[in-house]
Amino acid sequence: MRYVSETGGFAESNIIFSANNLEFYAHELTHIYAQKRFPTIPRLLDEGFAMLVGGSGVFDYKFHRENVIKYLEESSDVNFSNYTEPYERLYIYEETSMPYMVGALLCELILKDYGKEKLFELFDSDEDLWVNLNKIGITKENLDYKLKFVLKNDAQQPI
């Protein structure tokens, strides 16, 4: 989609492609640094961390987070565990990638509850993502509850 989409970008081999026709695109820049420092970073956390730090498209993380909150208020049947494949093109309001937001909310939760060291430990592991998340009590079965709890209780103060 890097040649079709008018927003977004792609980072590969220390080169940023597309990037909204901007000189600086924090999301893709975050990928370059994260992948260099953590070569085995799980894709969901990689996209989530890039969303948390640099937003996505032309919007920052707060904008996308507020979109998710609004979407949850309008749609009672949302289950975050259905959005864990980071490269599925599942968007709300045409701008917000639900898989990227699942990753970002996971990163936010881990940072708040366990700190940067634990998040980086999860980034640096070559074990399966769900095996690692289970070590801190996060499973596919309770993912929806935990992420909605983060949104509900930290609605005014995201990371």
Coordinates of N, CA and C in Angstrom, one line a residue:
M1 N 0.8 -1.2 0.0 CA 0.0 0.0 0.0 C 0.9 1.3 0.0
R2 N 2.2 1.1 0.1 CA 3.0 2.4 0.2 C 2.9 3.2 -1.0
Y3 N 2.5 2.6 -2.2 CA 2.5 3.4 -3.4 C 1.0 3.8 -3.7
V4 N 0.1 3.3 -3.0 CA -1.3 3.6 -3.3 C -1.9 4.6 -2.3
S5 N -1.6 4.4 -1.0 CA -2.1 5.3 0.1 C -1.6 6.7 0.0
E6 N -2.4 7.6 0.3 CA -1.9 9.0 0.4 C -1.3 9.4 1.7
T7 N -1.5 8.5 2.7 CA -0.9 8.7 4.0 C -0.1 7.5 4.4
G8 N 0.6 7.6 5.5 CA 1.4 6.4 5.9 C 2.8 6.4 5.3
G9 N 3.5 5.4 5.7 CA 4.9 5.3 5.2 C 5.4 3.9 5.3
F10 N 6.6 3.7 5.1 CA 7.3 2.4 5.2 C 8.7 2.6 5.5
A11 N 9.3 1.9 6.5 CA 10.7 2.1 6.8 C 11.4 0.7 6.5
E12 N 12.5 0.8 5.8 CA 13.2 -0.4 5.5 C 14.7 -0.1 5.4
S13 N 15.6 -0.8 6.0 CA 17.0 -0.6 5.9 C 17.4 0.9 6.1
N14 N 16.9 1.4 7.2 CA 17.3 2.8 7.5 C 16.8 3.9 6.5
I15 N 15.9 3.5 5.7 CA 15.3 4.4 4.7 C 13.8 4.5 4.9
I16 N 13.3 5.8 4.9 CA 11.8 6.0 5.1 C 11.2 6.3 3.7
F17 N 10.2 5.5 3.3 CA 9.6 5.7 2.1 C 8.2 6.4 2.3
S18 N 7.7 7.2 1.4 CA 6.4 7.8 1.4 C 6.3 8.8 2.5
A19 N 5.8 8.4 3.7 CA 5.8 9.2 4.9 C 5.0 10.5 4.7
N20 N 3.9 10.5 4.0 CA 2.9 11.6 3.9 C 3.5 12.8 3.2
N21 N 4.6 12.6 2.4 CA 5.2 13.7 1.7 C 5.7 14.7 2.7
L22 N 6.2 14.3 3.9 CA 6.7 15.2 4.9 C 8.2 14.9 5.0
E23 N 8.9 15.9 5.6 CA 10.3 15.7 5.8 C 10.6 14.9 7.1
F24 N 9.7 14.9 8.0 CA 9.8 14.1 9.2 C 8.6 13.3 9.5
Y25 N 8.7 12.1 9.8 CA 7.6 11.2 10.1 C 7.9 10.3 11.3
A26 N 7.5 10.7 12.5 CA 8.0 10.0 13.7 C 7.6 8.5 13.7
H27 N 6.5 8.1 13.2 CA 6.1 6.7 13.2 C 7.1 5.9 12.5
E28 N 7.5 6.2 11.3 CA 8.5 5.4 10.6 C 9.9 5.5 11.2
L29 N 10.2 6.7 11.7 CA 11.5 6.8 12.3 C 11.6 6.0 13.6
T30 N 10.5 5.8 14.3 CA 10.4 5.0 15.5 C 10.7 3.5 15.1
H31 N 10.2 3.1 14.0 CA 10.5 1.7 13.5 C 11.9 1.5 13.3
I32 N 12.6 2.4 12.6 CA 14.0 2.3 12.3 C 14.8 2.1 13.6
Y33 N 14.6 2.9 14.6 CA 15.3 2.8 15.9 C 14.9 1.5 16.6
A34 N 13.6 1.2 16.7 CA 13.2 0.1 17.5 C 13.7 -1.2 16.9
Q35 N 13.7 -1.3 15.6 CA 14.1 -2.6 14.9 C 15.6 -2.7 15.0
K36 N 16.3 -1.6 15.0 CA 17.8 -1.7 15.1 C 18.2 -2.1 16.5
R37 N 17.5 -1.6 17.5 CA 17.8 -1.9 18.9 C 17.2 -3.3 19.3
F38 N 16.1 -3.6 18.8 CA 15.4 -4.9 19.1 C 15.0 -5.7 17.9
P39 N 16.0 -6.4 17.3 CA 15.8 -7.0 16.0 C 14.6 -8.1 16.0
T40 N 14.3 -8.6 17.2 CA 13.2 -9.6 17.3 C 11.9 -9.0 17.8
I41 N 11.7 -7.7 17.8 CA 10.5 -7.0 18.3 C 9.3 -7.6 17.6
P42 N 8.3 -8.0 18.4 CA 7.1 -8.6 17.8 C 6.4 -7.5 16.9
R43 N 5.8 -7.9 15.8 CA 5.2 -6.9 14.9 C 4.1 -6.1 15.5
L44 N 3.3 -6.7 16.4 CA 2.2 -6.0 17.0 C 2.7 -4.9 17.9
L45 N 3.8 -5.2 18.7 CA 4.4 -4.2 19.6 C 5.2 -3.2 18.8
D46 N 5.8 -3.6 17.7 CA 6.5 -2.7 16.9 C 5.6 -1.6 16.3
E47 N 4.5 -2.0 15.7 CA 3.5 -1.1 15.2 C 2.8 -0.3 16.3
G48 N 2.6 -0.9 17.4 CA 2.0 -0.2 18.6 C 2.9 0.8 19.1
F49 N 4.2 0.5 19.3 CA 5.1 1.5 19.8 C 5.3 2.7 18.9
A50 N 5.3 2.4 17.6 CA 5.4 3.5 16.6 C 4.2 4.3 16.6
M51 N 3.0 3.7 16.8 CA 1.8 4.5 17.0 C 1.8 5.3 18.3
L52 N 2.2 4.7 19.4 CA 2.3 5.4 20.6 C 3.2 6.6 20.6
V53 N 4.4 6.4 20.0 CA 5.4 7.5 20.0 C 5.1 8.5 18.9
G54 N 4.7 8.0 17.7 CA 4.7 8.9 16.5 C 3.3 9.0 15.9
G55 N 2.3 8.4 16.4 CA 1.0 8.5 15.8 C 1.0 7.7 14.5
S56 N 0.1 8.0 13.6 CA 0.0 7.3 12.4 C -0.7 8.2 11.3
G57 N -0.2 8.2 10.1 CA -0.7 9.1 9.1 C -0.3 10.5 9.5
V58 N -1.2 11.4 9.5 CA -0.9 12.8 9.8 C -1.4 13.1 11.3
F59 N -1.9 12.1 12.0 CA -2.4 12.3 13.3 C -1.6 11.7 14.4
D60 N -1.6 12.3 15.6 CA -0.8 11.8 16.7 C -1.6 10.7 17.5
Y61 N -1.0 10.1 18.4 CA -1.6 9.0 19.2 C -2.8 9.4 19.9
K62 N -2.8 10.6 20.5 CA -4.0 11.1 21.2 C -5.3 11.1 20.3
F63 N -5.1 11.6 19.1 CA -6.2 11.6 18.1 C -6.8 10.2 17.9
H64 N -5.9 9.2 17.6 CA -6.3 7.9 17.4 C -6.9 7.2 18.6
R65 N -6.4 7.5 19.8 CA -6.9 7.0 21.0 C -8.3 7.5 21.3
E66 N -8.5 8.8 21.0 CA -9.9 9.4 21.1 C -10.8 8.7 20.1
N67 N -10.4 8.4 18.9 CA -11.2 7.7 17.9 C -11.7 6.4 18.5
V68 N -10.8 5.7 19.1 CA -11.1 4.3 19.7 C -12.1 4.5 20.8
I69 N -12.0 5.5 21.6 CA -12.9 5.7 22.7 C -14.3 6.0 22.1
K70 N -14.3 6.9 21.2 CA -15.6 7.2 20.5 C -16.2 6.0 19.8
Y71 N -15.4 5.2 19.2 CA -15.9 4.0 18.5 C -16.5 3.0 19.5
L72 N -15.8 2.8 20.6 CA -16.4 1.9 21.7 C -17.7 2.4 22.2
E73 N -17.9 3.7 22.3 CA -19.1 4.3 22.8 C -20.3 4.0 21.8
E74 N -19.9 3.9 20.5 CA -20.9 3.7 19.4 C -21.2 2.3 19.1
S75 N -20.2 1.4 19.4 CA -20.2 0.0 19.0 C -20.0 -0.9 20.2
S76 N -21.0 -1.6 20.6 CA -20.9 -2.4 21.8 C -20.3 -3.7 21.6
D77 N -20.1 -4.1 20.3 CA -19.6 -5.5 20.0 C -18.2 -5.5 19.7
V78 N -17.4 -4.5 20.0 CA -15.9 -4.5 19.7 C -15.2 -5.4 20.7
N79 N -14.3 -6.2 20.1 CA -13.5 -7.1 21.0 C -12.1 -6.9 20.4
F80 N -11.2 -6.3 21.2 CA -9.8 -6.0 20.8 C -9.0 -7.3 20.4
S81 N -9.4 -8.4 20.9 CA -8.7 -9.6 20.5 C -8.9 -10.0 19.0
N82 N -9.8 -9.4 18.4 CA -10.0 -9.6 16.9 C -9.1 -8.7 16.1
Y83 N -8.3 -7.9 16.7 CA -7.5 -6.9 16.0 C -6.0 -7.1 16.3
T84 N -5.5 -8.3 16.3 CA -4.1 -8.5 16.7 C -3.1 -8.8 15.6
E85 N -3.6 -8.8 14.3 CA -2.7 -9.0 13.2 C -2.4 -7.6 12.7
P86 N -1.2 -7.1 12.9 CA -0.9 -5.7 12.7 C -1.0 -5.2 11.3
Y87 N -0.9 -6.1 10.3 CA -0.9 -5.6 8.9 C -2.3 -5.8 8.2
E88 N -3.3 -6.2 9.0 CA -4.6 -6.2 8.4 C -5.1 -4.8 8.4
R89 N -5.7 -4.4 7.3 CA -6.2 -3.0 7.1 C -7.6 -2.9 7.6
L90 N -7.7 -2.8 9.0 CA -8.9 -2.7 9.7 C -9.0 -1.3 10.3
Y91 N -9.6 -0.4 9.7 CA -9.7 1.0 10.2 C -11.0 1.4 10.7
I92 N -11.0 2.3 11.6 CA -12.2 3.0 12.0 C -12.1 4.5 11.6
Y93 N -13.2 5.1 11.2 CA -13.2 6.5 10.8 C -12.1 6.8 9.8
E94 N -11.8 5.8 9.0 CA -10.9 5.9 7.8 C -9.5 6.3 8.2
E95 N -9.2 6.6 9.4 CA -7.8 7.0 9.8 C -7.1 6.2 10.8
T96 N -7.9 5.5 11.6 CA -7.3 4.8 12.8 C -7.3 3.3 12.6
S97 N -6.1 2.8 12.6 CA -5.9 1.3 12.4 C -6.1 0.6 13.8
M98 N -7.1 -0.2 13.8 CA -7.4 -0.9 15.1 C -6.2 -1.8 15.5
P99 N -5.6 -2.6 14.6 CA -4.5 -3.4 15.0 C -3.3 -2.5 15.6
Y100 N -3.0 -1.4 15.0 CA -2.0 -0.5 15.5 C -2.4 0.0 16.9
M101 N -3.6 0.3 17.1 CA -4.1 0.8 18.4 C -4.1 -0.3 19.4
V102 N -4.3 -1.6 19.1 CA -4.2 -2.7 20.0 C -2.8 -2.7 20.5
G103 N -1.8 -2.7 19.6 CA -0.4 -2.7 19.9 C 0.0 -1.5 20.8
A104 N -0.5 -0.3 20.4 CA -0.2 0.9 21.2 C -0.8 0.8 22.6
L105 N -2.0 0.4 22.7 CA -2.6 0.2 24.0 C -1.9 -0.8 24.9
L106 N -1.5 -1.9 24.2 CA -0.6 -2.9 25.0 C 0.6 -2.2 25.5
C107 N 1.3 -1.5 24.6 CA 2.5 -0.8 25.1 C 2.2 0.2 26.2
E108 N 1.1 0.9 26.1 CA 0.8 1.9 27.1 C 0.5 1.1 28.5
L109 N -0.2 0.1 28.4 CA -0.5 -0.7 29.6 C 0.8 -1.3 30.2
I110 N 1.6 -1.8 29.4 CA 2.9 -2.4 30.0 C 3.7 -1.3 30.6
L111 N 3.8 -0.1 29.9 CA 4.6 1.0 30.4 C 4.1 1.4 31.8
K112 N 2.8 1.6 31.9 CA 2.2 2.1 33.1 C 2.3 1.1 34.2
D113 N 2.0 -0.2 33.9 CA 2.0 -1.2 35.0 C 3.4 -1.8 35.3
Y114 N 4.3 -1.9 34.3 CA 5.5 -2.6 34.5 C 6.8 -1.8 34.2
G115 N 6.6 -0.7 33.6 CA 7.8 0.2 33.3 C 8.5 -0.1 32.0
K116 N 9.3 0.8 31.6 CA 10.1 0.8 30.3 C 10.9 -0.5 30.2
E117 N 11.6 -0.9 31.3 CA 12.4 -2.1 31.3 C 11.7 -3.3 30.9
K118 N 10.5 -3.5 31.4 CA 9.7 -4.7 31.0 C 9.3 -4.6 29.6
L119 N 8.8 -3.4 29.1 CA 8.4 -3.3 27.7 C 9.6 -3.6 26.8
F120 N 10.8 -3.1 27.1 CA 12.0 -3.4 26.3 C 12.4 -4.9 26.4
E121 N 12.1 -5.5 27.5 CA 12.4 -6.9 27.6 C 11.5 -7.7 26.7
L122 N 10.2 -7.3 26.6 CA 9.3 -7.9 25.7 C 9.7 -7.7 24.2
F123 N 10.2 -6.5 24.0 CA 10.6 -6.1 22.6 C 11.8 -7.0 22.2
D124 N 12.6 -7.4 23.2 CA 13.9 -8.0 22.9 C 13.9 -9.6 23.0
S125 N 12.7 -10.1 23.2 CA 12.6 -11.6 23.3 C 12.3 -12.2 22.0
D126 N 12.9 -13.4 21.7 CA 12.5 -14.1 20.5 C 11.4 -15.2 20.8
E127 N 10.9 -15.2 22.0 CA 9.7 -16.1 22.3 C 8.5 -15.5 21.6
D128 N 7.5 -16.3 21.5 CA 6.2 -15.9 21.0 C 5.6 -14.8 21.8
L129 N 5.0 -13.8 21.2 CA 4.5 -12.6 21.9 C 3.5 -13.1 22.9
W130 N 2.6 -14.0 22.6 CA 1.5 -14.4 23.6 C 2.1 -15.2 24.8
V131 N 3.2 -15.9 24.6 CA 3.9 -16.6 25.7 C 4.5 -15.5 26.6
N132 N 5.1 -14.5 26.0 CA 5.7 -13.4 26.9 C 4.6 -12.6 27.6
L133 N 3.5 -12.2 26.9 CA 2.5 -11.5 27.5 C 1.8 -12.2 28.6
N134 N 1.7 -13.5 28.4 CA 1.1 -14.4 29.5 C 1.9 -14.3 30.8
K135 N 3.2 -14.1 30.7 CA 4.0 -14.0 31.9 C 3.7 -12.8 32.7
I136 N 3.0 -11.8 32.1 CA 2.6 -10.6 32.9 C 1.0 -10.6 33.0
G137 N 0.4 -11.7 32.7 CA -1.0 -11.8 32.9 C -1.9 -11.4 31.8
I138 N -1.3 -11.2 30.6 CA -2.1 -10.8 29.4 C -2.3 -12.0 28.5
T139 N -3.5 -12.3 28.2 CA -3.8 -13.4 27.3 C -4.8 -12.9 26.2
K140 N -4.9 -13.7 25.1 CA -5.9 -13.3 24.1 C -7.3 -13.3 24.7
E141 N -7.5 -14.1 25.7 CA -8.9 -14.2 26.4 C -9.2 -12.9 27.2
N142 N -8.2 -12.3 27.9 CA -8.4 -11.2 28.7 C -8.0 -9.8 28.1
L143 N -7.4 -9.9 26.9 CA -6.9 -8.7 26.2 C -8.0 -7.6 26.1
D144 N -9.2 -8.0 25.6 CA -10.2 -7.0 25.5 C -10.5 -6.3 26.8
Y145 N -10.7 -7.0 27.8 CA -11.0 -6.4 29.2 C -9.9 -5.5 29.6
K146 N -8.6 -5.9 29.5 CA -7.5 -5.1 29.9 C -7.3 -3.8 29.2
L147 N -7.5 -3.9 27.8 CA -7.3 -2.7 27.0 C -8.5 -1.7 27.3
K148 N -9.7 -2.2 27.4 CA -10.8 -1.4 27.7 C -10.7 -0.7 29.1
F149 N -10.1 -1.5 30.0 CA -9.8 -0.9 31.3 C -8.8 0.2 31.3
V150 N -7.8 0.1 30.5 CA -6.8 1.2 30.3 C -7.5 2.4 29.7
L151 N -8.3 2.2 28.7 CA -9.0 3.3 28.1 C -10.0 4.0 29.0
K152 N -10.7 3.2 29.8 CA -11.7 3.8 30.7 C -11.1 4.5 31.9
N153 N -10.0 4.0 32.4 CA -9.4 4.5 33.6 C -8.4 5.6 33.3
D154 N -7.9 5.6 32.1 CA -6.9 6.6 31.8 C -7.3 7.5 30.6
A155 N -8.6 7.7 30.5 CA -9.1 8.4 29.4 C -8.6 9.9 29.3
Q156 N -8.4 10.4 30.5 CA -7.9 11.8 30.5 C -6.4 12.0 30.5
Q157 N -5.7 10.9 30.8 CA -4.3 10.9 30.9 C -3.6 9.8 30.2
P158 N -3.7 9.7 28.9 CA -2.9 8.7 28.2 C -1.4 9.0 28.3
I159 N -0.6 8.0 28.1 CA 0.9 8.2 28.1 C 1.3 9.3 27.2

